[in-house]
mmCIF file of C-alpha atoms in Angstrom:
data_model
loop_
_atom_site.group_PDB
_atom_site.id
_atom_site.type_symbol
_atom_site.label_atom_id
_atom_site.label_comp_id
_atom_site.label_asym_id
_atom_site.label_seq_id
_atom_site.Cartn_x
_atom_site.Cartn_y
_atom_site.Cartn_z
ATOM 1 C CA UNK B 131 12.541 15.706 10.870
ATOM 2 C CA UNK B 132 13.505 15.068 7.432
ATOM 3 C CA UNK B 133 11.879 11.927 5.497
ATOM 4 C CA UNK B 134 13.788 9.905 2.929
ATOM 5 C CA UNK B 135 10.976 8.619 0.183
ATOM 6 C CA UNK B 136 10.666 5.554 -2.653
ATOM 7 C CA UNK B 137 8.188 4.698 -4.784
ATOM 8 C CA UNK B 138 8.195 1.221 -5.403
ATOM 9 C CA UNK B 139 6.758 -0.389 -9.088
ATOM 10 C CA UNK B 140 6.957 -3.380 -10.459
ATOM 11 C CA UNK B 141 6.350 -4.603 -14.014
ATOM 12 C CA UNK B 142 4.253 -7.942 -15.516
ATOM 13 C CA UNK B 143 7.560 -9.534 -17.113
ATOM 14 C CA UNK B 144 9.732 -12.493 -15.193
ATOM 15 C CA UNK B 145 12.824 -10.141 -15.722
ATOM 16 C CA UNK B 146 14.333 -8.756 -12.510
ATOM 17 C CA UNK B 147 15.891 -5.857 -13.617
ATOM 18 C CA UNK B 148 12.322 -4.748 -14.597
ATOM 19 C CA UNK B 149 11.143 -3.699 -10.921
ATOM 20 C CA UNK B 150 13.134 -0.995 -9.358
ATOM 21 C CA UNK B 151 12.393 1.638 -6.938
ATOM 22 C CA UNK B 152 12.748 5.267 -7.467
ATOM 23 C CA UNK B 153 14.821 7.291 -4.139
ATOM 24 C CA UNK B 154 14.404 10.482 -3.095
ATOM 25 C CA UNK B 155 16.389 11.346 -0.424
ATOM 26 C CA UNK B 156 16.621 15.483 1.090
ATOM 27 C CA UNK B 157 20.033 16.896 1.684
ATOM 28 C CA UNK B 158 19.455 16.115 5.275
ATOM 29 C CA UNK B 159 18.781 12.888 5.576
ATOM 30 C CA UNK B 160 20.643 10.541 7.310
ATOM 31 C CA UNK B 161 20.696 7.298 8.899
ATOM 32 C CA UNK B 162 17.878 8.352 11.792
ATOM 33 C CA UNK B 163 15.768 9.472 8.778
ATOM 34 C CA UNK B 164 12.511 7.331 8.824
ATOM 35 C CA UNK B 165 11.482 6.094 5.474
ATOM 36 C CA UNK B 166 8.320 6.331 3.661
ATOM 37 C CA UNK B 167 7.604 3.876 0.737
ATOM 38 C CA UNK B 168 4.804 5.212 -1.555
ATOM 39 C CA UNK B 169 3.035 2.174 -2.995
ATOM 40 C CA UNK B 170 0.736 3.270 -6.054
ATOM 41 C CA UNK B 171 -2.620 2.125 -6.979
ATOM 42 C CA UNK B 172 -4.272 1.277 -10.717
ATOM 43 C CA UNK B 173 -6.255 -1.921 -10.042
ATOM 44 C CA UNK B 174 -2.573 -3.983 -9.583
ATOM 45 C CA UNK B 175 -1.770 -3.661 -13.158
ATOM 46 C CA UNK B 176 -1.851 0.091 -14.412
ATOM 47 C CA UNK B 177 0.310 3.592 -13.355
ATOM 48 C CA UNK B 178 3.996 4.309 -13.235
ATOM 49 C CA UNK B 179 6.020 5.348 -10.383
ATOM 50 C CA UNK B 180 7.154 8.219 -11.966
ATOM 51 C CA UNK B 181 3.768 9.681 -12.151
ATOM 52 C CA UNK B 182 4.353 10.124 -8.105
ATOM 53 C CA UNK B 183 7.671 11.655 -8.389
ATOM 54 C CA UNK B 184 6.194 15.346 -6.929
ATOM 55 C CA UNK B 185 4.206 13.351 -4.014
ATOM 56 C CA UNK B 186 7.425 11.526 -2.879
ATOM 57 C CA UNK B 187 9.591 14.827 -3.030
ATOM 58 C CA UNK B 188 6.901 17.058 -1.517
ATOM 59 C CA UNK B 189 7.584 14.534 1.273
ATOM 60 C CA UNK B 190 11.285 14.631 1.273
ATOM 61 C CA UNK B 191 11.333 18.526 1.390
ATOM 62 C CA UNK B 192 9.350 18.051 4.252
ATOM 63 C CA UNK B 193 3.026 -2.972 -10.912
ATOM 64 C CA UNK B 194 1.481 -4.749 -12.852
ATOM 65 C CA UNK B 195 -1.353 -7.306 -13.989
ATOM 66 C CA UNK B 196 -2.024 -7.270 -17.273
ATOM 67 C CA UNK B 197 -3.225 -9.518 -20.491
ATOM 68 C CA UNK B 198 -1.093 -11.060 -22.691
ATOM 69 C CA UNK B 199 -2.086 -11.633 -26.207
ATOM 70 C CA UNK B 200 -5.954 -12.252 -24.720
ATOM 71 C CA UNK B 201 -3.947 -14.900 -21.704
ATOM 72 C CA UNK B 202 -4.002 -15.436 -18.208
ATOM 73 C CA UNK B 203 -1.785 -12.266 -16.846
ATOM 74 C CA UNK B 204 1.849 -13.582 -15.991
ATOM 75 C CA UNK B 205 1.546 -11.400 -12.760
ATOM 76 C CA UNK B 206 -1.057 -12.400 -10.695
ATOM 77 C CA UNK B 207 -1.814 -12.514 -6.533
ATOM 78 C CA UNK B 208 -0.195 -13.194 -4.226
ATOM 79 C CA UNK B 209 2.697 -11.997 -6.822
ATOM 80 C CA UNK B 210 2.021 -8.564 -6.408
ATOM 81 C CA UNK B 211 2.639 -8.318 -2.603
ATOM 82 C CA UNK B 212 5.620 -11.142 -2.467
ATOM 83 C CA UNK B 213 7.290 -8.711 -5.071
ATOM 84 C CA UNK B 214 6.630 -5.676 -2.834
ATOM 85 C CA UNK B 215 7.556 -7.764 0.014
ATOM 86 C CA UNK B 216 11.089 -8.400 -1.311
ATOM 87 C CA UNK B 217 11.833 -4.471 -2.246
ATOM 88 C CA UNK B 218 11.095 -3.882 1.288
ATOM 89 C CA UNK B 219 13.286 -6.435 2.647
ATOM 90 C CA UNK B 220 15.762 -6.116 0.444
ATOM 91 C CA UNK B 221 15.348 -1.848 1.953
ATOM 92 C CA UNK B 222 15.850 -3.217 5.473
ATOM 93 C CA UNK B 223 18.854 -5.318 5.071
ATOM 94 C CA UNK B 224 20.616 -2.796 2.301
ATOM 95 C CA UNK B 225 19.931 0.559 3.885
ATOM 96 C CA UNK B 226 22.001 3.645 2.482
ATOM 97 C CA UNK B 227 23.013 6.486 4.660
ATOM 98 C CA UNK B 228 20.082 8.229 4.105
ATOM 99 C CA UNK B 229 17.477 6.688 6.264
ATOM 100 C CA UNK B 230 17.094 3.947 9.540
ATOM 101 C CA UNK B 231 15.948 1.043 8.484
ATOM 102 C CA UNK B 232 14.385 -0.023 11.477
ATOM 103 C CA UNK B 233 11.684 3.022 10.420
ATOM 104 C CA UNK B 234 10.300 1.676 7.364
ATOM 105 C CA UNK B 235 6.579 2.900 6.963
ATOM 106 C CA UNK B 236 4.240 1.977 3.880
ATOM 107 C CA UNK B 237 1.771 4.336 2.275
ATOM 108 C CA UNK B 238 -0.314 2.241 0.030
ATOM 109 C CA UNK B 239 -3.002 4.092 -2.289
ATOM 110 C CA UNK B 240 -6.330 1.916 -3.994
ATOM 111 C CA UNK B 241 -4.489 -1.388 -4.680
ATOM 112 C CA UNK B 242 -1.481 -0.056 -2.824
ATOM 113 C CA UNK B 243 -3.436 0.391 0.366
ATOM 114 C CA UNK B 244 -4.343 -3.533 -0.288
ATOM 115 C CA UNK B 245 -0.934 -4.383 -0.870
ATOM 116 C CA UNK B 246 0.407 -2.411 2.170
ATOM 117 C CA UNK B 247 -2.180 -3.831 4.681
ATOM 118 C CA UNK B 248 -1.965 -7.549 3.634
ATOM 119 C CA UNK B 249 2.086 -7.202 4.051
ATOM 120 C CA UNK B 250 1.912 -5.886 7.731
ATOM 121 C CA UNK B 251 -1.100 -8.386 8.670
ATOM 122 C CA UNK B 252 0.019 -11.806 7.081
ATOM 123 C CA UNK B 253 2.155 -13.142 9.506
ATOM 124 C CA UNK B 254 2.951 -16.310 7.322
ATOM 125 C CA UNK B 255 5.392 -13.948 5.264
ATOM 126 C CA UNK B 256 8.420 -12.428 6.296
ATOM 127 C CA UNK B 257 8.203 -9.128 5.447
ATOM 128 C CA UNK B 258 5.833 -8.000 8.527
ATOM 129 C CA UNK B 259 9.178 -7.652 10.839
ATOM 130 C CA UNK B 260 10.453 -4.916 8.484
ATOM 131 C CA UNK B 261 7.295 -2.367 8.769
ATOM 132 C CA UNK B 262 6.640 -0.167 11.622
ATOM 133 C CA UNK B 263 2.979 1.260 10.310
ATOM 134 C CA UNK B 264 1.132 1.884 7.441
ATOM 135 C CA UNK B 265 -1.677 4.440 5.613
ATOM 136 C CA UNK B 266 -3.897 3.439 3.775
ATOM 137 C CA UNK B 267 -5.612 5.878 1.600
ATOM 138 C CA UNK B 268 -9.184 5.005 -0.289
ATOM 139 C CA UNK B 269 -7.785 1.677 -0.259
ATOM 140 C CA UNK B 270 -9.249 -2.016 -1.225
ATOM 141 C CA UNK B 271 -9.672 -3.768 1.481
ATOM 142 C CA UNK B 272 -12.635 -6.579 1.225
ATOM 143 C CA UNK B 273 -12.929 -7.961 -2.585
ATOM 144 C CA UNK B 274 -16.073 -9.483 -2.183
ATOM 145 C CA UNK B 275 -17.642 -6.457 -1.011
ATOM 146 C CA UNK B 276 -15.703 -4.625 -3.813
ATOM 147 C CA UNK B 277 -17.397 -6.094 -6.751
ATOM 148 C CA UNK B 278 -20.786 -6.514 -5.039
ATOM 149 C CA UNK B 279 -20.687 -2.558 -4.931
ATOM 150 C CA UNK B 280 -19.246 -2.412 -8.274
ATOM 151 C CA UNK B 281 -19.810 -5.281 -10.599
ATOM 152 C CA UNK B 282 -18.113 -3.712 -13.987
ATOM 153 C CA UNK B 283 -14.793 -4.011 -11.527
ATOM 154 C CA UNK B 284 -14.623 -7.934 -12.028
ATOM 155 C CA UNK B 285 -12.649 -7.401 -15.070
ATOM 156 C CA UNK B 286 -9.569 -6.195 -13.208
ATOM 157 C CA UNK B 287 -10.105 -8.192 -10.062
ATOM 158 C CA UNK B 288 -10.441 -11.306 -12.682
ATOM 159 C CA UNK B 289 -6.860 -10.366 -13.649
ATOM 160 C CA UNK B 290 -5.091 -9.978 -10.434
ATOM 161 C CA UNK B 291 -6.755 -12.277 -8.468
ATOM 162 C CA UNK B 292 -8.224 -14.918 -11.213
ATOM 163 C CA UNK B 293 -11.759 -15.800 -11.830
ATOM 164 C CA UNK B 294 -12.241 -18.401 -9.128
ATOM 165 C CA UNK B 295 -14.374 -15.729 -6.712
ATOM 166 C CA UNK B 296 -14.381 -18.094 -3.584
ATOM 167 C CA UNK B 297 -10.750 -17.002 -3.460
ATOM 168 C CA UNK B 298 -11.420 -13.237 -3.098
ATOM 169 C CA UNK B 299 -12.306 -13.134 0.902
ATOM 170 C CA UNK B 300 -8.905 -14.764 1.410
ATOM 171 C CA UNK B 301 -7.020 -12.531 -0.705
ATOM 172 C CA UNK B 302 -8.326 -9.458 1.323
ATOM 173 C CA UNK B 303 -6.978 -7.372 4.148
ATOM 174 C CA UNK B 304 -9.750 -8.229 5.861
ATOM 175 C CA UNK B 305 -9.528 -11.796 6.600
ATOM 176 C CA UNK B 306 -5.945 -11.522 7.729
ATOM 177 C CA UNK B 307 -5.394 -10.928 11.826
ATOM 178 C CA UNK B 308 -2.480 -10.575 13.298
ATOM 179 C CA UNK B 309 -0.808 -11.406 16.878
ATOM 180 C CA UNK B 310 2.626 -9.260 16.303
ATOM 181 C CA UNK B 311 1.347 -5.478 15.380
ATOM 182 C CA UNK B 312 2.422 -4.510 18.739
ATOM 183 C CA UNK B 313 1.892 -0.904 18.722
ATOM 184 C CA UNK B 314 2.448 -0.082 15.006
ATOM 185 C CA UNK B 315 -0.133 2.549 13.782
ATOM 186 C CA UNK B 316 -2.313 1.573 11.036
ATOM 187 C CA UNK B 317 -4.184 5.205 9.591
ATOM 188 C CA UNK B 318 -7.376 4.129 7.372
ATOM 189 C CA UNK B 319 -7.747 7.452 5.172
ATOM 190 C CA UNK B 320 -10.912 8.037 2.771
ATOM 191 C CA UNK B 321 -12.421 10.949 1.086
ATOM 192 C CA UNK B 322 -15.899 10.482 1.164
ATOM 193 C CA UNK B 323 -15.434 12.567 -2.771
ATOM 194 C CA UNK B 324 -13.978 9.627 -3.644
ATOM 195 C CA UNK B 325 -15.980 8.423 -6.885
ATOM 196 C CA UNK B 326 -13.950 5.044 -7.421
ATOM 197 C CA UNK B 327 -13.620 3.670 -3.831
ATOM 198 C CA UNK B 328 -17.017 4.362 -1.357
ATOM 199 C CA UNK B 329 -16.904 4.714 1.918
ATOM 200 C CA UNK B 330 -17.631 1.130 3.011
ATOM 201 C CA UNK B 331 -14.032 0.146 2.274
ATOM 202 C CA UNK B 332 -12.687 2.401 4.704
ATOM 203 C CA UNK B 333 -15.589 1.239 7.510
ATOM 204 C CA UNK B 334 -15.207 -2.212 7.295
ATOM 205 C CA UNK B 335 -10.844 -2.197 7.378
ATOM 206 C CA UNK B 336 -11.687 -0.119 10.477
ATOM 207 C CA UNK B 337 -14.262 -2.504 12.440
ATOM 208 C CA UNK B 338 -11.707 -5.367 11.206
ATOM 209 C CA UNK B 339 -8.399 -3.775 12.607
ATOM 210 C CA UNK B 340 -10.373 -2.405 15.749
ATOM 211 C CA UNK B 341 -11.323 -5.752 16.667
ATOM 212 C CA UNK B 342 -7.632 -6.786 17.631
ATOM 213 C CA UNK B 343 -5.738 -3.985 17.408
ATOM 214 C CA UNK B 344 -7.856 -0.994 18.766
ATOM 215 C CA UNK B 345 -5.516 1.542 20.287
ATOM 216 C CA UNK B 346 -3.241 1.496 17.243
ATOM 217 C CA UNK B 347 -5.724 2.128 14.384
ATOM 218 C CA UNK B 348 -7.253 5.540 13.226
ATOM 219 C CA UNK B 349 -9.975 6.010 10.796
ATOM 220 C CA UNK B 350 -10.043 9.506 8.807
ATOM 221 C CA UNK B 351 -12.770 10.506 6.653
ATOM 222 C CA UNK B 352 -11.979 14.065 6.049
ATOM 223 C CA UNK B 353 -9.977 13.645 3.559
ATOM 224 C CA UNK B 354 -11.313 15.954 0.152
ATOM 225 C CA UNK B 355 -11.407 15.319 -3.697
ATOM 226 C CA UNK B 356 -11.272 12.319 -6.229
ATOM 227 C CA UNK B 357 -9.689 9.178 -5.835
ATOM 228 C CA UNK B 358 -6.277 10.812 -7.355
ATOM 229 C CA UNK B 359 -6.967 14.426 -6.339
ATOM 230 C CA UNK B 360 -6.223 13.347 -2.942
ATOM 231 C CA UNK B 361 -2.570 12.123 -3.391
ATOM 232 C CA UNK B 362 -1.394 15.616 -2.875
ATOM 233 C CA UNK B 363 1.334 16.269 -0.333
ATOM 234 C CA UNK B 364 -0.850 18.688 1.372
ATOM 235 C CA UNK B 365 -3.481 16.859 1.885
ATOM 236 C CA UNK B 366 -1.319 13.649 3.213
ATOM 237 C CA UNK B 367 1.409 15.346 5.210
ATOM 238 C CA UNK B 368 -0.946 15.242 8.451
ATOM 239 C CA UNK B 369 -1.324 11.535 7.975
ATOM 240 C CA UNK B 370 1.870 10.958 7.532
ATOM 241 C CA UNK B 371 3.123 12.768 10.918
ATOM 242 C CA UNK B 372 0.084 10.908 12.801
ATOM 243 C CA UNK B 373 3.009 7.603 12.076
ATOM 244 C CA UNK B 374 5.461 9.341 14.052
ATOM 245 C CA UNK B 375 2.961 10.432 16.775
#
């Protein structure tokens, strides 16, 4: 089965021809091709797309809040997932040759895993209709648990999400449920080398989804190496198949 990729990025200015997507499509594709988007991590505000370009076509051959001038970041939540949100629908109702678009899955690393998970489970946005399942790998998925763990993080969790912490449980994965997953898979991925992102992210995603959506989610710990060691092709390919399963 060949598998048509995009990395998705988007950048902290109001101009609209500053988020794009990058395609990578193999010479087989075609329009029964599912389609993997690859969204990146760096605390919603660092990293380029084009840092991912071998992970995406490793698969096929199978963002950004930030200070300005010392101010509030132009780009802040729920900014970062709307803007996802319309790159994937604007995926689903422009589809090329190259893939279905009925066969949309995310794969969301750190703050992508965030961004992935709180697409599919907030219902109150559109863009839930257009994804079939999603991987999350070493991802954020409970803020207040986040910067209990590790306080030094408030700094970039001040920028995304503002400084107004009785906000941050809403603006997590895990206080979103959802009625209309039906039987999409949702793979919670963690290397337990992971210096950045502990273990507890990955546990508590997992007793959240398992709660209403138990047949459907997986939790993998065996993951191996650092936070970006593990974005590999090798070392995702398995939990990438497990969405076709």
């Amino acid at each position: 089965m060949s598998i048509s990729t995009i990395t998705f990025c988007y950048s902290p200015t109001e101009n609209e021809n500053a988020r794009s997507l990058d395609l990578y499509f193999p010479s087989q594709a075609d329009k029964n091709s599912p389609l993997i988007v690859f969204i990146h991590g760096g605390a919603w505000r660092t990293e380029d797309k084009a840092d991912y370009k071998q992970l995406c076509t490793g698969f096929s051959e199978l963002g950004l809040s930030l200070k300005e001038n010392g101010e509030q970041p132009i780009i802040q939540h729920p900014d970062h997932i709307i803007d996802v949100g319309k790159a994937i629908e604007y995926l689903y109702n422009n589809p090329t040759e190259h893939y279905n678009p009925k066969q949309i899955y995310l794969v969301g690393h750190s703050a992508g895993a965030h961004i992935a998970l709180m697409l599919l489970l907030n219902t109150k946005l559109p863009y839930h209709k257009y994804i079939e399942g999603v991987v999350g790998v070493s991802g954020i998925y409970d803020i207040p648990l986040l910067v209990k763990t590790y306080p030094s993080y408030l700094d970039f969790i001040a920028q995304a999400f503002g400084t107004d912490q009785s906000t941050y449980y809403e603006a997590s994965p895990i206080s979103q449920t959802s009625n209309a997953l039906n039987k999409k898979p949702i793979i919670i991925a963690q290397s337990q080398q992971d210096t950045l992102i502990n273990n507890e992210q990955a546990q508590v995603m997992d007793q959240h989804l398992k709660a209403f959506h138990q047949n459907y989610t997986v939790l993998d710990m065996t993951l191996t190496g650092d936070h970006y060691h593990i974005m590999k092709t090798d070392k995702l390919e398995r939990l990438v198949k497990l969405l076709f399963q």
